[in-house]
mmCIF file of C-alpha atoms in Angstrom:
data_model
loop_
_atom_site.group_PDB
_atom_site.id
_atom_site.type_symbol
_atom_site.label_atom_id
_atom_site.label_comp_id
_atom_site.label_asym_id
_atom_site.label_seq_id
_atom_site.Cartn_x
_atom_site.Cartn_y
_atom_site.Cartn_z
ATOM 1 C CA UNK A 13 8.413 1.912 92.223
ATOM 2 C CA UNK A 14 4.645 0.578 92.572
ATOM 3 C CA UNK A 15 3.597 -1.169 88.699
ATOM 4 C CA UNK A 16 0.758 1.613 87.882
ATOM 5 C CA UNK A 17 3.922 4.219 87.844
ATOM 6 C CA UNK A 18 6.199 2.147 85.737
ATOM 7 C CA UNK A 19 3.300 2.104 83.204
ATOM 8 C CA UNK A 20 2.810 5.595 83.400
ATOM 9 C CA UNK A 21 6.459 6.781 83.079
ATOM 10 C CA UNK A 22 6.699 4.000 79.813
ATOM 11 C CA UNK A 23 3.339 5.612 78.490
ATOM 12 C CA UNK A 24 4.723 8.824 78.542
ATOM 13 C CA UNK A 25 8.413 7.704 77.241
ATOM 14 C CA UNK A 26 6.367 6.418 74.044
ATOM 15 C CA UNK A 27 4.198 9.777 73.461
ATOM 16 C CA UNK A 28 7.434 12.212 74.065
ATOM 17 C CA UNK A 29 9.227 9.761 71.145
ATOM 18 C CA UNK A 30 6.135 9.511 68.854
ATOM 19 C CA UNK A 31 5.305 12.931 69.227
ATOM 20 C CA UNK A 32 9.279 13.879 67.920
ATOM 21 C CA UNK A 33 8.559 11.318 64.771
ATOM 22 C CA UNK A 34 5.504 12.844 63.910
ATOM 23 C CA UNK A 35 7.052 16.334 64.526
ATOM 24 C CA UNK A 36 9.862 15.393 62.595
ATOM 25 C CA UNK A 37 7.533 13.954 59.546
ATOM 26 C CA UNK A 38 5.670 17.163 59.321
ATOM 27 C CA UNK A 39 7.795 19.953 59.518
ATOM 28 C CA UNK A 40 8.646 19.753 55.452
ATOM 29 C CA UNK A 41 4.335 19.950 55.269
ATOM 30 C CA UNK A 42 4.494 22.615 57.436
ATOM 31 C CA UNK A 43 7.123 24.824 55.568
ATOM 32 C CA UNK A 44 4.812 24.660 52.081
ATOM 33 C CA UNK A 45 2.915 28.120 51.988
ATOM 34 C CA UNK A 46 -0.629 27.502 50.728
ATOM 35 C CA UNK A 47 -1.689 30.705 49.009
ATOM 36 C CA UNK A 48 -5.689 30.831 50.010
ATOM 37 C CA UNK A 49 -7.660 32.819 47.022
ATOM 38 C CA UNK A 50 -9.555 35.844 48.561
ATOM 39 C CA UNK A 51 -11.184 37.100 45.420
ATOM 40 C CA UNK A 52 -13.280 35.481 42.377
ATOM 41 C CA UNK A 53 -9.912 36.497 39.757
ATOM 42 C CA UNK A 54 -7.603 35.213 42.349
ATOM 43 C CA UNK A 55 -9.601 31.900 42.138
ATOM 44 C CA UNK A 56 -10.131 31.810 38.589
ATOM 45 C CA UNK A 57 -6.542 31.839 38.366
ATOM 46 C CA UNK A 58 -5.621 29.416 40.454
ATOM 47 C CA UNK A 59 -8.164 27.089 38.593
ATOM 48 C CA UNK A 60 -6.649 28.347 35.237
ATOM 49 C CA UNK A 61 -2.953 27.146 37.290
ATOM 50 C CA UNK A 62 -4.456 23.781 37.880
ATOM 51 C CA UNK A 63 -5.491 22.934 34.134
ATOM 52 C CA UNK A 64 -2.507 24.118 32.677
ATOM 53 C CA UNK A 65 -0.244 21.728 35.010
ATOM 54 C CA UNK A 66 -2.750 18.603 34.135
ATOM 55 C CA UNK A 67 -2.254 19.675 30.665
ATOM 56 C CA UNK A 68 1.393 20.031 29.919
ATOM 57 C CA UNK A 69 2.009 16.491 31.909
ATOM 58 C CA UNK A 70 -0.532 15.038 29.306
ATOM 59 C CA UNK A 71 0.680 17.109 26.078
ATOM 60 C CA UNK A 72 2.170 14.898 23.024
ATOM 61 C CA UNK A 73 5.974 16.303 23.430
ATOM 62 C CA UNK A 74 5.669 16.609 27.479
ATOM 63 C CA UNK A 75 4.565 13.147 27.362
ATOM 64 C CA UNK A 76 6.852 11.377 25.063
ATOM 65 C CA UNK A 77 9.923 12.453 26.759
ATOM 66 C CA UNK A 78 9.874 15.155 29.118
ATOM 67 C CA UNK A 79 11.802 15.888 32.106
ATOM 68 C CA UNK A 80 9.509 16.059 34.993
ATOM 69 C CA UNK A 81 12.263 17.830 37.558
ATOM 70 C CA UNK A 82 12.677 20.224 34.885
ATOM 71 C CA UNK A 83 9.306 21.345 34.630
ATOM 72 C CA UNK A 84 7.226 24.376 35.585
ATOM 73 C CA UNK A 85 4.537 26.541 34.610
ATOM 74 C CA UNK A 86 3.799 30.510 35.457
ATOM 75 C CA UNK A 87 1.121 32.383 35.160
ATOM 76 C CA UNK A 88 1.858 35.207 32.295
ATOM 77 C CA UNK A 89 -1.033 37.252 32.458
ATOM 78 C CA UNK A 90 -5.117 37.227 31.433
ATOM 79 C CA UNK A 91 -7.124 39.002 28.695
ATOM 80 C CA UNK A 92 -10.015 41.896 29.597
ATOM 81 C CA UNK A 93 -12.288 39.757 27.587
ATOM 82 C CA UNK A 94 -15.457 38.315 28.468
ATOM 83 C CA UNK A 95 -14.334 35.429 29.420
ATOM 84 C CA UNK A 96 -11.177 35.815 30.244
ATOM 85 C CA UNK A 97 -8.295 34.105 28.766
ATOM 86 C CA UNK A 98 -5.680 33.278 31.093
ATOM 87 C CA UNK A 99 -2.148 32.884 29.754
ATOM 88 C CA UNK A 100 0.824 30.502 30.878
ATOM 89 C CA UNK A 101 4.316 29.310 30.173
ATOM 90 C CA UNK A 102 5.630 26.214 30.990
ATOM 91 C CA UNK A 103 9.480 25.620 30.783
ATOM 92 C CA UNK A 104 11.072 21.904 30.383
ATOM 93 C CA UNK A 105 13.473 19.823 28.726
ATOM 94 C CA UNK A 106 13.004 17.189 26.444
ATOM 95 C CA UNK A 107 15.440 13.878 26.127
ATOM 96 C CA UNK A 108 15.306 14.016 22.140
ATOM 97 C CA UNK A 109 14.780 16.917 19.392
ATOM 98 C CA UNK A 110 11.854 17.226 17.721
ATOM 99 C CA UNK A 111 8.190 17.490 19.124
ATOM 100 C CA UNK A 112 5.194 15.742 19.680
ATOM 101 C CA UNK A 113 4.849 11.626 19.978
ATOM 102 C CA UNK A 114 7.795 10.785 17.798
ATOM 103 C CA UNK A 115 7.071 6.905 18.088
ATOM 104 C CA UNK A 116 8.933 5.130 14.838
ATOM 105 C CA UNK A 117 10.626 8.324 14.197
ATOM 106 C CA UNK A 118 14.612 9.011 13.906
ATOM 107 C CA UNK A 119 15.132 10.642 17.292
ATOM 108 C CA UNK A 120 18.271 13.166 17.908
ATOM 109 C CA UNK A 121 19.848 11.994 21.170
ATOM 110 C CA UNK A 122 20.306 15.768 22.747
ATOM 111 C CA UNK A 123 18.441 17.551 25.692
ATOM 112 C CA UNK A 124 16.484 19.830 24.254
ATOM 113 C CA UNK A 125 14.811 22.590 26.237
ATOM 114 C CA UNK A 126 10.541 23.243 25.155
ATOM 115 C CA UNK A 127 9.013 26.618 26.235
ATOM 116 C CA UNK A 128 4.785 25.791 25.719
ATOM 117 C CA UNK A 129 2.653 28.554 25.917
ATOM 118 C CA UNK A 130 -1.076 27.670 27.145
ATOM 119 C CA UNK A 131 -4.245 29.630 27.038
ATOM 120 C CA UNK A 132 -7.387 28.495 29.331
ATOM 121 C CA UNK A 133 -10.802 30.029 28.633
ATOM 122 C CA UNK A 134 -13.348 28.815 31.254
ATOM 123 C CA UNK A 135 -11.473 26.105 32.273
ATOM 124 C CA UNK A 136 -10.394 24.770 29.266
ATOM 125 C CA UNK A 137 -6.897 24.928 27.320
ATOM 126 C CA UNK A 138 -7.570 26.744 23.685
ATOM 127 C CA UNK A 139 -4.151 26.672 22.798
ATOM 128 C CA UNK A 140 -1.302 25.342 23.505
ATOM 129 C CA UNK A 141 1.925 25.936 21.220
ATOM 130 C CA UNK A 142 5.461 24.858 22.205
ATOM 131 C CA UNK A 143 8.107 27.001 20.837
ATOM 132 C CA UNK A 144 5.990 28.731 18.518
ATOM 133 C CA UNK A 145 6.371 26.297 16.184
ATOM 134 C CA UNK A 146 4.376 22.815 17.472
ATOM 135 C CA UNK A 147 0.368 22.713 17.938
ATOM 136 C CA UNK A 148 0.270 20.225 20.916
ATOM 137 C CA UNK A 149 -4.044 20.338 20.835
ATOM 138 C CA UNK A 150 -3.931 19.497 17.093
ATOM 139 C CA UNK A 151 -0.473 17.630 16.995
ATOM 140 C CA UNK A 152 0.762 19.420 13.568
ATOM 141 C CA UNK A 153 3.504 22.254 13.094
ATOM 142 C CA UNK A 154 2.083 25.835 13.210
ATOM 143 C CA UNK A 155 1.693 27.422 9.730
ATOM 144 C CA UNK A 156 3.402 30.656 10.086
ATOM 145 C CA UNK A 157 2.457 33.243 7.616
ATOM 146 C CA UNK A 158 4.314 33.553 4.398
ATOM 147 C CA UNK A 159 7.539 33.980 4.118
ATOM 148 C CA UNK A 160 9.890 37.075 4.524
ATOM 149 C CA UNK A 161 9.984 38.872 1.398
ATOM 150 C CA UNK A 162 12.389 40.853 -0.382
ATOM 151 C CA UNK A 163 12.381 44.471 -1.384
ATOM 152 C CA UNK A 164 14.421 43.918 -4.955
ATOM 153 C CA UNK A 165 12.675 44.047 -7.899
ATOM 154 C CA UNK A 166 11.221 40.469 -8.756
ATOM 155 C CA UNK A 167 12.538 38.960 -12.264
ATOM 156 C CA UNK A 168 10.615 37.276 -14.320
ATOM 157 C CA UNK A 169 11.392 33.442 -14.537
ATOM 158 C CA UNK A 170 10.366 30.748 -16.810
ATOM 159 C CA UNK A 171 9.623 28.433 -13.947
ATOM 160 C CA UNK A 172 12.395 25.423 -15.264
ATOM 161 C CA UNK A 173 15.174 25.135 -12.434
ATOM 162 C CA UNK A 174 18.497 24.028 -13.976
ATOM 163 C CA UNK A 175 20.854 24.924 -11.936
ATOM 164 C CA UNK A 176 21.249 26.989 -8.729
ATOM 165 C CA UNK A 177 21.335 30.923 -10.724
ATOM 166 C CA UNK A 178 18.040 29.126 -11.507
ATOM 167 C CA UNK A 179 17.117 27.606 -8.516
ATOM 168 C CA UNK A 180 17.470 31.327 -6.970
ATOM 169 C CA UNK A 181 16.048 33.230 -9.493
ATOM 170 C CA UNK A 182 13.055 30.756 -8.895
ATOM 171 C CA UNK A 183 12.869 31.342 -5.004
ATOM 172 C CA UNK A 184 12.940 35.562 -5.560
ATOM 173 C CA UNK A 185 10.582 34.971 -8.249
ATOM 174 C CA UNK A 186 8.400 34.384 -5.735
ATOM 175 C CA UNK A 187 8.980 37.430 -3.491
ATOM 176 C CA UNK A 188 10.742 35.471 -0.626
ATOM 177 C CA UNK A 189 13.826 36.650 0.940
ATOM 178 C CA UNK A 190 17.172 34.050 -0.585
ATOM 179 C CA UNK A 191 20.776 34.793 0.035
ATOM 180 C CA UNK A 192 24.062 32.458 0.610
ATOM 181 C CA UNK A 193 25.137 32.165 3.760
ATOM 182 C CA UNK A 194 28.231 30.009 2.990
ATOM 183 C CA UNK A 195 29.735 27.863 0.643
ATOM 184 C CA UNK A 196 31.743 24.235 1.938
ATOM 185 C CA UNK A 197 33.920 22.850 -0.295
ATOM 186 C CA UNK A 198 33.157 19.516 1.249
ATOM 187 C CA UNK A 199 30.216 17.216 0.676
ATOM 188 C CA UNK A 200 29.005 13.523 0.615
ATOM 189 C CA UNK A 201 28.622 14.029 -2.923
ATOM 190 C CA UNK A 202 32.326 15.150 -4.061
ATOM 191 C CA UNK A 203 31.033 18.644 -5.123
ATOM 192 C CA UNK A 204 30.947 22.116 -3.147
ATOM 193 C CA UNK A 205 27.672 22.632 -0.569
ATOM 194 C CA UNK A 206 26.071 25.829 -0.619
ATOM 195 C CA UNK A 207 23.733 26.842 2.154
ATOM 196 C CA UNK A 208 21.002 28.955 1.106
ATOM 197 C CA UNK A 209 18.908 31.266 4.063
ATOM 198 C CA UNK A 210 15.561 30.679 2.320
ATOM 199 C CA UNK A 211 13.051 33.462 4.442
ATOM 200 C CA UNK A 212 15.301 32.858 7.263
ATOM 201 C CA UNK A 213 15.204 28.681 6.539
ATOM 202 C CA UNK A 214 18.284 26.970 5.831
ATOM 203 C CA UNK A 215 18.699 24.864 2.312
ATOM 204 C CA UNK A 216 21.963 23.271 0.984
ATOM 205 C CA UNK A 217 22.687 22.785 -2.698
ATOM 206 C CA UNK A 218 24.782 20.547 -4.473
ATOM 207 C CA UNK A 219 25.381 21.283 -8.093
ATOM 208 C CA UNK A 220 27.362 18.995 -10.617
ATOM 209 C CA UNK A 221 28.095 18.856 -14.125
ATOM 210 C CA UNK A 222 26.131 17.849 -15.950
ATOM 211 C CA UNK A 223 22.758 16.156 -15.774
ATOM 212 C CA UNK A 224 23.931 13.138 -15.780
ATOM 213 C CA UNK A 225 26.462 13.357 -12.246
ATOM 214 C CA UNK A 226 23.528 14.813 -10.386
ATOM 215 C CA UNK A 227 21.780 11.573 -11.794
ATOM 216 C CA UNK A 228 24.631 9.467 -10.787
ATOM 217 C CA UNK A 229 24.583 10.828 -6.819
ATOM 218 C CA UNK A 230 20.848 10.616 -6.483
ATOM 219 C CA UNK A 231 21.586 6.663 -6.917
ATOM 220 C CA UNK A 232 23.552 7.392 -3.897
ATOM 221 C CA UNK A 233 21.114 8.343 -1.399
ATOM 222 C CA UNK A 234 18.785 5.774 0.086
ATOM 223 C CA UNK A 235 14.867 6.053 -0.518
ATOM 224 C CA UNK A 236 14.519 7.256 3.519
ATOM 225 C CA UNK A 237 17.604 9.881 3.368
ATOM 226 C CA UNK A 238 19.699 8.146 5.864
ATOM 227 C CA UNK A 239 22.049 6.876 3.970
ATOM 228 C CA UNK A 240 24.583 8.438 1.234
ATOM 229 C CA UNK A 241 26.796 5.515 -0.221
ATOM 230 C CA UNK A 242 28.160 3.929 2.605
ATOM 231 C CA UNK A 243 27.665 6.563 5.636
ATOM 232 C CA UNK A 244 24.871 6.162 7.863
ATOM 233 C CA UNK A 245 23.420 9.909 8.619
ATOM 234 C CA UNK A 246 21.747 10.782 11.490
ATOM 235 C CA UNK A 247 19.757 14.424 10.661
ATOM 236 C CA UNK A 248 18.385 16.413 13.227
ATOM 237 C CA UNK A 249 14.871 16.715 11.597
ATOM 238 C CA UNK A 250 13.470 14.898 8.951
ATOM 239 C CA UNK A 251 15.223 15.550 5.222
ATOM 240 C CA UNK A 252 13.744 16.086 2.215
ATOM 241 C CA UNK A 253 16.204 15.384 -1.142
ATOM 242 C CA UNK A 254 14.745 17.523 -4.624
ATOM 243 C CA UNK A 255 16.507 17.344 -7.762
ATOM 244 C CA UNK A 256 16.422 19.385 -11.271
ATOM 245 C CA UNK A 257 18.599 18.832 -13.893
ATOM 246 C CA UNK A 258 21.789 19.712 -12.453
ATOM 247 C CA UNK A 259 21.379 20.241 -9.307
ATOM 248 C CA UNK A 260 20.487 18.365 -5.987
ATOM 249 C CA UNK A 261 18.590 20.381 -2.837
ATOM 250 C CA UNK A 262 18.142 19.358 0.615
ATOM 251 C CA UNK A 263 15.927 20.309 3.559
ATOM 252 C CA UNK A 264 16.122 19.330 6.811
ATOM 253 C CA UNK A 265 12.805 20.198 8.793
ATOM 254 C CA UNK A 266 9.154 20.120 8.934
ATOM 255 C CA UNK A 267 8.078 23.586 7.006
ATOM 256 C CA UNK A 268 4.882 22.981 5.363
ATOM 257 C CA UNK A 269 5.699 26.432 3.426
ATOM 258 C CA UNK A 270 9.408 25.361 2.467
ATOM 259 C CA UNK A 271 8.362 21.737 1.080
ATOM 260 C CA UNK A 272 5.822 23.405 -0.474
ATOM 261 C CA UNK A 273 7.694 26.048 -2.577
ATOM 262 C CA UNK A 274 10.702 23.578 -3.360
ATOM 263 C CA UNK A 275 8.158 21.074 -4.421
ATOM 264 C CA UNK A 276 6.709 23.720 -6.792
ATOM 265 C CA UNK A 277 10.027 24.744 -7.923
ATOM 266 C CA UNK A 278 11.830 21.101 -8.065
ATOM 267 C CA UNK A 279 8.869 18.639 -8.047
ATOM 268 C CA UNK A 280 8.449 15.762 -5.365
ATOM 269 C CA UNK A 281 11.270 14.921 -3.631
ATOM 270 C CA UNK A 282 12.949 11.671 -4.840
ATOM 271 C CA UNK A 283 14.487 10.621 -0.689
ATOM 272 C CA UNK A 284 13.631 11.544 2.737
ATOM 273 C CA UNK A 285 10.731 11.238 4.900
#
């Protein structure tokens, strides 16, 4: 076989095996299907897609510990206004509780699953709330409106919380919605826990003696909340300790309008964060 052939057949050895890589390396590419917009809506909402994907990988609670193979986004639906307001949801999960950059916080080890919903008006996001509950453009809880009320007839009350008749009488007082869900006869604190639904918020309630053995526990707690005599505690959310006379109250969360009405009814909380 003359030299010019050998080259040719070796030349043509190399393009059948180089063609098979390069087949090989592209068929994945070529299986993606590439959805073309046809009209000016159809491109609008792909554009609308595009910001709310950059977003979500930037937002606080996406950011600090999300799950990028858990993520995605769909497109919900759009507005008839002028402009339009296109609507998303994107689903993910979260290695910690809680929301937002939680640097220097007390962090809940659990996976916790986030479901943001995003609105873009000409190209930008105008809101973008994660489980109803966390503002990830202005990094703050939302504030709900009031409270559930109640349809008995509201007592009058002398606003001085003693005890927890009081503490109750004090909450309906107010035209909010309060009934026991359960009473534990254990505690850190060597007295029964009652668990109040407070408009749908849980509260627990520790009441003593006397004055003085409510007194006696509160030197118990340490000035963070996370720690009760010798027990380390690790809350899910952030806790708030108020006590009146008797009695000691504690909230776990971030409710501007639960702080708020204990506050009124208790004063400032003496531990917690």
């Amino acid at each position: 076989m003359s030299k010019n052939k050998k080259i040719s057949i070796t030349a043509a050895a190399i393009a059948v095996v180089i063609a098979g890589v390069l087949g090989a390396y592209f068929v994945p590419v070529q299986s993606i299907v590439t959805i073309i917009p046809t009209t000016q809506e159809e491109q609008e909402k792909y554009d609308a897609l595009g910001v709310a994907q950059r977003f979500i990988l930037t937002s606080p609670t996406f950011s600090f510990d999300g799950d990028i193979n858990t993520l995605k986004t769909e497109y919900v639906g759009s507005t008839k206004s002028i402009p339009p307001e296109h609507m998303f949801k994107a689903t993910f999960e979260s290695a910690h509780g809680g929301f937002g950059n939680r640097d220097g916080q007390m962090l809940t080890e659990a996976i916790t699953p986030h479901i943001v919903e995003i609105i873009i008006s000409e190209g930008k996001v105008i809101s973008a709330v994660t489980d109803d509950v966390w503002d990830e453009l202005n990094h703050q809880y939302v504030l709900k409106p009031k409270l559930p009320s109640h349809d008995e007839p509201i007592s009058p009350f002398d606003g001085i919380v003693t005890d927890y008749a009081s503490l109750v009488n004090g909450i309906k007082s107010r035209g909010i919605l309060v009934e026991q869900k359960e009473k534990l006869d254990d505690s850190p604190f060597f007295v029964p826990t009652v668990v109040l639904s407070v408009g749908g918020t849980d509260i627990q309630v520790y009441e003593f003696e006397s004055e003085s053995d409510a007194k006696a526990a509160m030197q118990t707690i340490s000035e963070d909340g996370t720690q009760i005599g010798t027990s380390i505690i690790r809350w899910i959310d952030v806790p708030h300790f108020y006590a009146s006379n008797k009695i000691i109250v504690l909230y776990v969360g971030q409710n501007p309008e639960i702080t708020s009405l204990l506050e009124s009814l208790l004063g400032p909380q003496f531990a917690g964060m």
